[in-house]
Coordinates of C-alpha atoms in Angstrom, one line a residue:
X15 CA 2.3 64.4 -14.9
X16 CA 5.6 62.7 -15.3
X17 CA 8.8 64.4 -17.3
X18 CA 8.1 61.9 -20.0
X19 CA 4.5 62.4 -20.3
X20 CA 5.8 65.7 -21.1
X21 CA 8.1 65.3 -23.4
X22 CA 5.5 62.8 -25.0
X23 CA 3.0 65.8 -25.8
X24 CA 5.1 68.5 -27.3
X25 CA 6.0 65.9 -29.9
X26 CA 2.5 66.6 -31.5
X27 CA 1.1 63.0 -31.6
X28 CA -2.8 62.8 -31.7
X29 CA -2.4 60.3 -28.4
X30 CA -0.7 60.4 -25.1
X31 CA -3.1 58.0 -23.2
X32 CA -4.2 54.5 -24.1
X33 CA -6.7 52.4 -22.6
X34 CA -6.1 48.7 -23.0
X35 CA -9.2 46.6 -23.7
X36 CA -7.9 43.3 -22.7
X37 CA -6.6 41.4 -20.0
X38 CA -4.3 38.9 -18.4
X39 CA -0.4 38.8 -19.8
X40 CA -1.0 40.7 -22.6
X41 CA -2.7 43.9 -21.1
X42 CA 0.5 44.1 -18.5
X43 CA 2.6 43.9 -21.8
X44 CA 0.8 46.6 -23.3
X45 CA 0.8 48.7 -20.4
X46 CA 5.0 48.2 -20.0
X47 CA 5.2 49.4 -23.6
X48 CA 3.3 52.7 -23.1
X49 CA 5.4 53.9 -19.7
X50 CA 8.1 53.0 -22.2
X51 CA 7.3 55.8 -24.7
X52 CA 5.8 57.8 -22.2
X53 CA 2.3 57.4 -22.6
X54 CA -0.6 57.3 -20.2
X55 CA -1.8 53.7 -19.8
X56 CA -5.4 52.9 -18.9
X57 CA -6.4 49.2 -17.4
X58 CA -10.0 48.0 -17.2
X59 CA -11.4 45.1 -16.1
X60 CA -14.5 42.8 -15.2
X61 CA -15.5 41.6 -11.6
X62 CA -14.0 38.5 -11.9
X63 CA -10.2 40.1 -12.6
X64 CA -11.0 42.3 -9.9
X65 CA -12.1 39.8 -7.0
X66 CA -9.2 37.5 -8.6
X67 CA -6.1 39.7 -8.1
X68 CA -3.1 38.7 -5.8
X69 CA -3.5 41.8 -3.8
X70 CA -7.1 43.3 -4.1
X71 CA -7.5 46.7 -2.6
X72 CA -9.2 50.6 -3.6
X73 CA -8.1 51.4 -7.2
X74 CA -6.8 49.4 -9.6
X75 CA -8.8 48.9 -12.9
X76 CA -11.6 50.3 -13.8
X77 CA -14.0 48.1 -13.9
X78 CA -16.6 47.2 -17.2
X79 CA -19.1 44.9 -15.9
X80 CA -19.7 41.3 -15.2
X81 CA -17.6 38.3 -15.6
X82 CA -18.7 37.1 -18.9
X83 CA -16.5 38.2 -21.8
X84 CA -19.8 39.3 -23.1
X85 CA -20.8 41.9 -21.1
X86 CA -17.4 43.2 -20.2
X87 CA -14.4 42.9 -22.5
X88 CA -16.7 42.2 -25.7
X89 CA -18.8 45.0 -24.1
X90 CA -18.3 47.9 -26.7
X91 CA -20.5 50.7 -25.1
X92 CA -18.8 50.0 -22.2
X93 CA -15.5 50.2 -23.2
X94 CA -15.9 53.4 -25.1
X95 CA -17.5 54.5 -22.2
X96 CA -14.3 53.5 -19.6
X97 CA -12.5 55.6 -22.7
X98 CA -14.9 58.6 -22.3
X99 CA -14.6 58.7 -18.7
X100 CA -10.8 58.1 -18.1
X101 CA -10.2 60.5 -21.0
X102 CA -8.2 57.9 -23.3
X103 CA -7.1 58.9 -26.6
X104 CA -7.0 55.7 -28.3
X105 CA -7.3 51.9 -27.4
X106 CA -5.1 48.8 -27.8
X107 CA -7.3 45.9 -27.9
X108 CA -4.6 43.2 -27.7
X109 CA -5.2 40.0 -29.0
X110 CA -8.5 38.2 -28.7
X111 CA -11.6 39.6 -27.5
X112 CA -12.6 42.8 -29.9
X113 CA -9.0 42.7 -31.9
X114 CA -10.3 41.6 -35.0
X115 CA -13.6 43.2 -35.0
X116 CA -14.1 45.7 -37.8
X117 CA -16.9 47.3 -36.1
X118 CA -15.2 47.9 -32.7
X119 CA -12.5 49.6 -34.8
X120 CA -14.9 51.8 -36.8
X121 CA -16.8 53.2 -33.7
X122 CA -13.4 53.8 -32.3
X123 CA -12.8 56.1 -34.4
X124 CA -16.2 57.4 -34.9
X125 CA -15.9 58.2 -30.9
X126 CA -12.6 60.3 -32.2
X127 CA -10.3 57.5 -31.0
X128 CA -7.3 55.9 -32.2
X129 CA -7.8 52.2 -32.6
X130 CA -4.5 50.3 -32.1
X131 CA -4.2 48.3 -35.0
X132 CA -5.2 48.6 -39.0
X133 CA -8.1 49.9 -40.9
X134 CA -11.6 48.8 -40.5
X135 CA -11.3 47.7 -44.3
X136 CA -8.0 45.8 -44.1
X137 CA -9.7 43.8 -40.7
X138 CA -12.7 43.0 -42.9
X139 CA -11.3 42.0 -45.7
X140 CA -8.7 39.7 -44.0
X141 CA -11.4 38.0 -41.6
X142 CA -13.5 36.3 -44.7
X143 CA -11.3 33.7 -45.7
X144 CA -12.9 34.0 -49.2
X145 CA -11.7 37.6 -49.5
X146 CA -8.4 37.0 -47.8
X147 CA -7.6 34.1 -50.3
X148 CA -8.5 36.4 -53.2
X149 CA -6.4 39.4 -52.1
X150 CA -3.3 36.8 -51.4
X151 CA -3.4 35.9 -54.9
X152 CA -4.0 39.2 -56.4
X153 CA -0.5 40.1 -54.4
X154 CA 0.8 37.2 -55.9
X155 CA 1.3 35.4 -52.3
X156 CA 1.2 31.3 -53.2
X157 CA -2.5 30.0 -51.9
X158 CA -3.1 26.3 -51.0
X159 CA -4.9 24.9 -54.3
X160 CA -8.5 25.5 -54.1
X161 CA -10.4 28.3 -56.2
X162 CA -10.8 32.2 -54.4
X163 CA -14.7 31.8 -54.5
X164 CA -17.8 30.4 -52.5
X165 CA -18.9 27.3 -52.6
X166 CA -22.5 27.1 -54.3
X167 CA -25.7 25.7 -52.8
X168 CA -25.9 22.9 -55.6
X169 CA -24.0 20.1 -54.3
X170 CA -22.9 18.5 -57.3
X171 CA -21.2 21.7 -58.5
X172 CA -18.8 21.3 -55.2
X173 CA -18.2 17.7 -55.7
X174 CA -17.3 18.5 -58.9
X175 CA -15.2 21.4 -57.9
X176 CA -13.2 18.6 -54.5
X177 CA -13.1 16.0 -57.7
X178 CA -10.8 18.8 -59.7
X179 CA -8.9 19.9 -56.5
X180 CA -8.2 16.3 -55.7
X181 CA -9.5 14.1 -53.0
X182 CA -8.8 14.8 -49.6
X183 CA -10.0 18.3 -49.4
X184 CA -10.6 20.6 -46.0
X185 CA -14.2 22.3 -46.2
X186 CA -13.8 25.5 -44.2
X187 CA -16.3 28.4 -42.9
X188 CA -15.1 31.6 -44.1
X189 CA -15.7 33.3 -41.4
X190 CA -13.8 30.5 -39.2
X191 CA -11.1 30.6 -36.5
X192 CA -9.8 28.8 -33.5
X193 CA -10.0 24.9 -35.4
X194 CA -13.6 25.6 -35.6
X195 CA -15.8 24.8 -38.8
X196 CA -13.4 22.9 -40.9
X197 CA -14.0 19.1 -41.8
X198 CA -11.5 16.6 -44.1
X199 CA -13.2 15.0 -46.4
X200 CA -11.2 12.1 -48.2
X201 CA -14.2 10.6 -50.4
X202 CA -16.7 11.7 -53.2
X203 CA -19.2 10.0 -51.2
X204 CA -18.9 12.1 -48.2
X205 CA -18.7 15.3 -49.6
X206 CA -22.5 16.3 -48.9
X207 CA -22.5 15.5 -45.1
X208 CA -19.5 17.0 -44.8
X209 CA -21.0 20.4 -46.5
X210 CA -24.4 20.4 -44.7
X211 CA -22.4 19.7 -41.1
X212 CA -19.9 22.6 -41.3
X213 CA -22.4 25.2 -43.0
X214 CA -25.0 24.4 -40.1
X215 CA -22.0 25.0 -37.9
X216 CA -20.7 28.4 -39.4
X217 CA -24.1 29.3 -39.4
X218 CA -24.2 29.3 -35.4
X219 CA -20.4 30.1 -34.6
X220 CA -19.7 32.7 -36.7
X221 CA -23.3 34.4 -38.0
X222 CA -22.1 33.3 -42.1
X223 CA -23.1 30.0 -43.6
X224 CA -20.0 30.4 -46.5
X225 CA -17.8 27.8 -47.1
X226 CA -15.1 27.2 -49.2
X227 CA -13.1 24.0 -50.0
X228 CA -9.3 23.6 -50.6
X229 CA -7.0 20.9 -50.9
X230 CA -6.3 19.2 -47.7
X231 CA -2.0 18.5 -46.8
X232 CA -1.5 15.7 -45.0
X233 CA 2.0 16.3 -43.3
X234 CA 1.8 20.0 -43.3
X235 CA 3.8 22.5 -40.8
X236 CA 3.0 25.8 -39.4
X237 CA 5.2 28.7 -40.2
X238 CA 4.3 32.4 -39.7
X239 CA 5.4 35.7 -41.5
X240 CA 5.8 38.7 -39.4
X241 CA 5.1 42.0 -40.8
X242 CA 4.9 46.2 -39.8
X243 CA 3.0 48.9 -41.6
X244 CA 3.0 52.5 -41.7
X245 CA 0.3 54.6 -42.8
X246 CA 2.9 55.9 -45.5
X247 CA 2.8 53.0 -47.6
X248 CA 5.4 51.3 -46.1
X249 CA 5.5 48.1 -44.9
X250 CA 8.2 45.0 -44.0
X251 CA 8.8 41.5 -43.2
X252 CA 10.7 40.6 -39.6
X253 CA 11.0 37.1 -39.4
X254 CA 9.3 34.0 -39.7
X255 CA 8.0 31.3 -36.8
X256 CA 7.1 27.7 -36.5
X257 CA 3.9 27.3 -34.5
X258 CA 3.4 23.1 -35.6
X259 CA 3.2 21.9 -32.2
X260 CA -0.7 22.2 -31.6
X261 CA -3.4 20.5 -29.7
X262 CA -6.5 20.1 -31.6
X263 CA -5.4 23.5 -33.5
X264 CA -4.2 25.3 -30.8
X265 CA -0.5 26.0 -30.2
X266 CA 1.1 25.3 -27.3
X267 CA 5.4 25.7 -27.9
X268 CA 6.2 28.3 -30.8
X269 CA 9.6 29.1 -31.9
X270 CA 11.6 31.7 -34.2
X271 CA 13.1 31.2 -36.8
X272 CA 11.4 28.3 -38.3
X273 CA 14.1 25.6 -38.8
X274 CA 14.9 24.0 -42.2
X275 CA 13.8 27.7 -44.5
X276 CA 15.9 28.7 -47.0
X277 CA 16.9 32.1 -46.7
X278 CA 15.9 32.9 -50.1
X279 CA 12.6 31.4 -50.0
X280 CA 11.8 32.9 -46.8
X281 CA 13.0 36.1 -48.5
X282 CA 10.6 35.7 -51.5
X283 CA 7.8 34.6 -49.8
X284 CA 8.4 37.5 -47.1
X285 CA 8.4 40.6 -49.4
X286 CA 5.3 39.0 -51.3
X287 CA 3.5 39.3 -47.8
X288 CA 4.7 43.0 -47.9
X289 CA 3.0 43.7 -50.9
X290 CA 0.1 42.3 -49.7
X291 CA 0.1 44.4 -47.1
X292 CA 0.5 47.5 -49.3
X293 CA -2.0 46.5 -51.7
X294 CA -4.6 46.3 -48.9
X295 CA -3.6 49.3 -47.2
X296 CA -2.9 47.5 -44.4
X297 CA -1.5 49.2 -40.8
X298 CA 0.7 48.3 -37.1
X299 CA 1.7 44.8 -37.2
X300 CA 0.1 41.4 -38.6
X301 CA 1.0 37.9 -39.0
X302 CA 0.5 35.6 -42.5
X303 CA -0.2 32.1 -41.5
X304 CA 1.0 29.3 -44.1
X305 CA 1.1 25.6 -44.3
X306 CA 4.1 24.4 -45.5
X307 CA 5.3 21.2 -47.1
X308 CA 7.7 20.0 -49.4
X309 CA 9.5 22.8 -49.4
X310 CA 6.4 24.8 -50.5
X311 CA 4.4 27.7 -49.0
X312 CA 0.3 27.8 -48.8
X313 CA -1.4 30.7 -47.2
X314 CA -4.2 30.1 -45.0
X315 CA -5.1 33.3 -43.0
X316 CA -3.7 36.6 -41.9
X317 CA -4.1 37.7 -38.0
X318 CA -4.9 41.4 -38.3
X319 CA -3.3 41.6 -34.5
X320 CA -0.5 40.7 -32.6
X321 CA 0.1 37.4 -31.7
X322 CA 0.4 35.6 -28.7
X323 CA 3.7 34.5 -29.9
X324 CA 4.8 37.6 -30.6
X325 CA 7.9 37.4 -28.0
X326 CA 9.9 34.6 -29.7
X327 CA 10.3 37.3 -33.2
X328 CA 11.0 40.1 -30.5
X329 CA 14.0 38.2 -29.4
X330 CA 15.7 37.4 -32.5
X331 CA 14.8 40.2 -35.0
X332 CA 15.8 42.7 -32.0
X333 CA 12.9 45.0 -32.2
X334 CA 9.7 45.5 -29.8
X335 CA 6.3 44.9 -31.8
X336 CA 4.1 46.8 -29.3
X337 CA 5.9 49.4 -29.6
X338 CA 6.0 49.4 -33.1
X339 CA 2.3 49.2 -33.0
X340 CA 2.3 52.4 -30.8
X341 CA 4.1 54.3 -33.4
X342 CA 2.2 53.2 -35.7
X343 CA -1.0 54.6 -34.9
X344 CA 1.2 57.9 -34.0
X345 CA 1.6 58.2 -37.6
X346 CA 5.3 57.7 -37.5
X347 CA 7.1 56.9 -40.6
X348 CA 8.4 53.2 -40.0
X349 CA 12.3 53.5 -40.7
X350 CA 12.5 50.1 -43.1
X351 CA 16.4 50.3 -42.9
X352 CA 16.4 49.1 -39.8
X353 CA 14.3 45.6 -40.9
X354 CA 15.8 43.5 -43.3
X355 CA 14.7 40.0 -42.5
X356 CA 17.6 39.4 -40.4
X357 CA 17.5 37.3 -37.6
X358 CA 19.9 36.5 -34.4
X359 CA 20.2 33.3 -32.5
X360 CA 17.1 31.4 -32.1
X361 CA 14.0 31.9 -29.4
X362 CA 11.5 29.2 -27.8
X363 CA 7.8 30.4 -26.7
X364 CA 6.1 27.7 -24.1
X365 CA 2.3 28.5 -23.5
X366 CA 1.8 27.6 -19.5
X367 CA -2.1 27.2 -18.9
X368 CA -4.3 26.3 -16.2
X369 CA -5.3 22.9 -17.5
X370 CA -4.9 19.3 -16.2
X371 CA -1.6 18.1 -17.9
X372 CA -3.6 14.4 -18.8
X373 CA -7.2 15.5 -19.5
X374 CA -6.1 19.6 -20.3
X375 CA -9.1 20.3 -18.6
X376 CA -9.0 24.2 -17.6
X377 CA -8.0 24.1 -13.7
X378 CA -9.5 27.6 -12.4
X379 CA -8.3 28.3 -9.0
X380 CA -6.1 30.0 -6.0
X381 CA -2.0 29.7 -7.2
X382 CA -0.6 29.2 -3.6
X383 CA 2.7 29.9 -5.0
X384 CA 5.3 30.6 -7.9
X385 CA 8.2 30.8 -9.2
X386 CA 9.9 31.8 -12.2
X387 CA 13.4 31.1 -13.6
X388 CA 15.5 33.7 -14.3
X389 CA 18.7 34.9 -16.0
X390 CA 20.5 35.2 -19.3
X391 CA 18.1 34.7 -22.1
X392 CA 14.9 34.4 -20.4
X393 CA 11.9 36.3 -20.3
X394 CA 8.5 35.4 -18.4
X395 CA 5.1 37.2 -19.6
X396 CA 2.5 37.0 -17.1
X397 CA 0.1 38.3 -14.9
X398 CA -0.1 35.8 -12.1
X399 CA 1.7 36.2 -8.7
X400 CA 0.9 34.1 -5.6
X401 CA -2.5 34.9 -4.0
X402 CA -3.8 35.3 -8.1
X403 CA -7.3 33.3 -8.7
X404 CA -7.5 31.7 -12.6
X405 CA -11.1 32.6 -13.1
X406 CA -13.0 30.5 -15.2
X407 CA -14.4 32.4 -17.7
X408 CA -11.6 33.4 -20.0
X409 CA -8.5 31.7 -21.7
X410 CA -6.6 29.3 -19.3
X411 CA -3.2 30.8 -20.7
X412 CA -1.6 32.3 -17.4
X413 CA 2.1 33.0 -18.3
X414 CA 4.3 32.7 -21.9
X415 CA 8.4 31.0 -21.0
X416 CA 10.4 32.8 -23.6
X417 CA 14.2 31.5 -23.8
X418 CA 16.8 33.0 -26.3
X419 CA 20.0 31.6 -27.0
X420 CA 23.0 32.1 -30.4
X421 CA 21.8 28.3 -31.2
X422 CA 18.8 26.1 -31.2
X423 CA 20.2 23.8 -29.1
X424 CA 21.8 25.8 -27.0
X425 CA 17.6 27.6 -26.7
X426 CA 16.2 23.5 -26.7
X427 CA 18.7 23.4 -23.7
X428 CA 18.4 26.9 -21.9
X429 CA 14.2 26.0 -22.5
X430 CA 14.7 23.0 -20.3
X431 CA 16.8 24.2 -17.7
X432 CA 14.0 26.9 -17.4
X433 CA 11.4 24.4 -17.1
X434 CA 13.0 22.6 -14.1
X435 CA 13.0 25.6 -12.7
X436 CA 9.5 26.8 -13.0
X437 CA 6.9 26.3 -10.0
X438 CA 3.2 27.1 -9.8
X439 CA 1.7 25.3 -7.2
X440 CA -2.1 25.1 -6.0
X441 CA -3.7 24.8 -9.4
X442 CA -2.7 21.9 -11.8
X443 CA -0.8 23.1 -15.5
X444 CA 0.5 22.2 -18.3
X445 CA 4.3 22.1 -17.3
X446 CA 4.4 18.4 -17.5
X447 CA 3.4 18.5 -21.3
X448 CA 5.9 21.3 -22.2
X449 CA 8.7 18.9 -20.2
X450 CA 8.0 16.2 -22.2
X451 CA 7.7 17.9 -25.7
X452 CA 11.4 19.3 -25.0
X453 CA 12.7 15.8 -24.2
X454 CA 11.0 14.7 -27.6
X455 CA 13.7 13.4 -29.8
X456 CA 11.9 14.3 -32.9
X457 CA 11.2 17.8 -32.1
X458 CA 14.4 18.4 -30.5
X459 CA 15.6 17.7 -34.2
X460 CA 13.1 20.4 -35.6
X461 CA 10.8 20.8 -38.2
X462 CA 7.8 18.5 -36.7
X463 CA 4.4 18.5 -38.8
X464 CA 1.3 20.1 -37.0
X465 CA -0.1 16.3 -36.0
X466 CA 2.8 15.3 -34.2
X467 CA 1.5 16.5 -30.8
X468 CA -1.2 15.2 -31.1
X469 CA 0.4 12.0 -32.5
X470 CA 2.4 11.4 -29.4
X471 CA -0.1 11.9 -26.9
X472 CA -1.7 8.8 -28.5
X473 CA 1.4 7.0 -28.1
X474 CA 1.3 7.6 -24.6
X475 CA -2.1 7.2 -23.8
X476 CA -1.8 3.4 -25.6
X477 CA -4.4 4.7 -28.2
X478 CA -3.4 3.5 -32.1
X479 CA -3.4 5.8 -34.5

């Protein structure tokens, strides 16, 4: 046992070892933040991580069954087994997989674990859109237009409901995520198709037939709220993000802050999320999603994790999330002096996947070889080296290009320099794509809306819009 483990336990926490229920980038950036603060870190994973690593050998991860997210990390008995059997304390369950699962966290804790992340309750009542929109407004967070209640079976009470929103509305699952179960519906006439399609479809992707129906912005962008919670009651705001440039609701380049804010808007809009957070008794970090247009805020969903993006508000509000999450579920009393909003230069995120740049098919395979850029200002998440196979059965994300800088431009710059510089050879990725979207005139001048992506892919495919 190390000096720091050590010094770790005589501070009295009620963990010193973690077991990290996840994989890929994010379970190395878990496990650098728990050497950090001197804790034990536990990795697991399935076969297919195994056989795939760069340098396979005796040790390693423990393993927690087959390939198939289903029977290994969205396995719960055997993850609270790997937990009984390597003696963890608690578990981080990074983003993804069991993150957002109410009942993984409660028979966390029922196995006298500490789950990494907030309250049963709060995950619950966050991941029903329904519940979420109704708790935003009681907080006094602005919603997009739409009433906080399910839509009723009778479809001439929800036509009359879209008729008083105002044609075009977004039907959505409640229980939705991902781009999944949500349809636009610009006409009266289509209404009742559009209903029957997207229950039958929440039905089967997410186990609940509830919909709901809001008002539908066309040119909309995506910003983000960050926030941290105590267990004392406290909670703050630290930072803001754009996330607009997506691919069929996906985001591919994120970056902090979002251009074009006003600082006292951002400021309004960032204590409300606070509150919010208080009023739901909310814990460790989290992320409020809004659409925003016109110099307006709508609130369309809260992550009850940390975010993939989580690196680009690392770098300009100086402070490490994981960590925070960590001391969070330590108990610790979060010192709010330290977070006032305040942010420092300006940070790019590119997601690299595994994916044909034309088609983005996923591209599974061997990586031959890589290289990353380095210096001043740049970070590289990742778990991929040379030797590494990209299994096909999870998320083709294989590394995160973070670049910080005192200026967007000087970032917009720095970010392409890095790209140049980046090589991943023997599978095909997305590099091209990111290349091209930071030679983009309009999103080199900021503040693109979330179809612009997707909008200039169709330019260059010769498709009209």
């Amino acid at each position: 046992m190390d000096a720091s483990f050590e010094a770790a336990r005589k501070t009295g926490h009620p963990f010193l070892s973690v077991l990290i229920a996840n994989r890929g980038e994010i379970a190395v950036r878990i496990e650098r933040a728990c050497k950090e603060l001197g804790l034990r870190a536990i990795r697991v994973a399935s076969e297919a991580d195994r056989a795939g690593a760069a340098a396979p050998g005796e040790g390693g991860p423990l393993s927690i069954g087959p390939s198939a997210p289903a029977r290994s990390y969205l396995n719960q008995a055997a993850i609270l087994l790997a937990a009984r059997v390597t003696g963890a304390e608690a578990i981080h369950p990074g983003y993804g997989f069991l993150s957002e699962n109410a009942e993984f966290a409660e028979a966390v804790e029922r196995a006298g674990l500490v789950f990494v992340g907030p309250p049963a309750s709060a995950i619950r009542i966050m991941g029903d859109k329904i519940a979420a929109k109704r708790a935003m407004m009681a907080a006094g967070v602005p919603c997009v237009p739409g009433p906080g209640e399910p839509l009723p079976d009778n479809i001439d009470a929800v036509r009359a409901t879209a008729e008083a929103i105002g044609y075009p509305v977004i039907v959505k699952a409640a229980g939705g995520g991902g781009g999944r179960g949500m349809r636009v519906v610009r006409d009266g006439a289509d209404i009742a198709d559009a209903v029957a399609i997207t229950r039958e479809e929440a039905r089967r992707a997410f186990g609940k037939p509830e919909l709901y129906v809001e008002k539908f912005l066309e040119h909309p962008r995506h910003v983000e709220f960050q926030v941290l919670c105590d267990n004392h009651g406290n909670a703050v705001w630290v930072g803001h993000r754009d996330c607009s440039v997506q691919r069929r609701h996906q985001k591919v380049v994120e970056e902090a802050p979002a251009p074009g804010i006003a600082p006292e808007l951002a400021e309004r809009i960032g204590a409300r999320c606070a509150e919010a957070c208080r009023q739901i008794g909310y814990r460790g970090v989290g992320t409020f999603e809004f659409l925003y247009e016109h110099g307006e805020f709508y609130f369309i969903e809260m992550n009850t994790r940390l975010q993939v993006e989580h690196p680009v508000t690392e770098a300009t509000a100086g402070v490490d999330l994981v960590h925070e999450q960590l001391r969070s579920a330590q108990g610790d009393v979060l010192d709010t002096r330290r977070f006032r909003g305040e942010t420092q230069g300006h940070a790019f995120e590119c997601r690299i996947n595994a994916e044909d740049p034309t088609t983005f098919v996923a591209a599974p395979g061997r990586i031959s070889a890589v290289r990353f850029p380095s210096g001043p200002g740049i970070r590289v998440d990742t778990h991929v080296s040379a030797g590494y196979r990209v299994s096909p059965y999870y998320d083709s994300l294989i590394a995160k290009l973070i670049v910080h800088a005192p200026t967007r431009d000087e970032a917009l710059r720095r970010m392409q320099v890095a790209l140049s510089e980046t090589r991943i050879e023997g599978i095909s990725t997305n590099l091209p794509l990111h290349e091209r979207i930071f030679a983009d005139p309009d999103f080199m001048q900021g503040c693109v809306d979330i179809h612009h992506l997707e909008k200039r892919l169709r330019e260059e495919a010769g498709v009209k819009a």
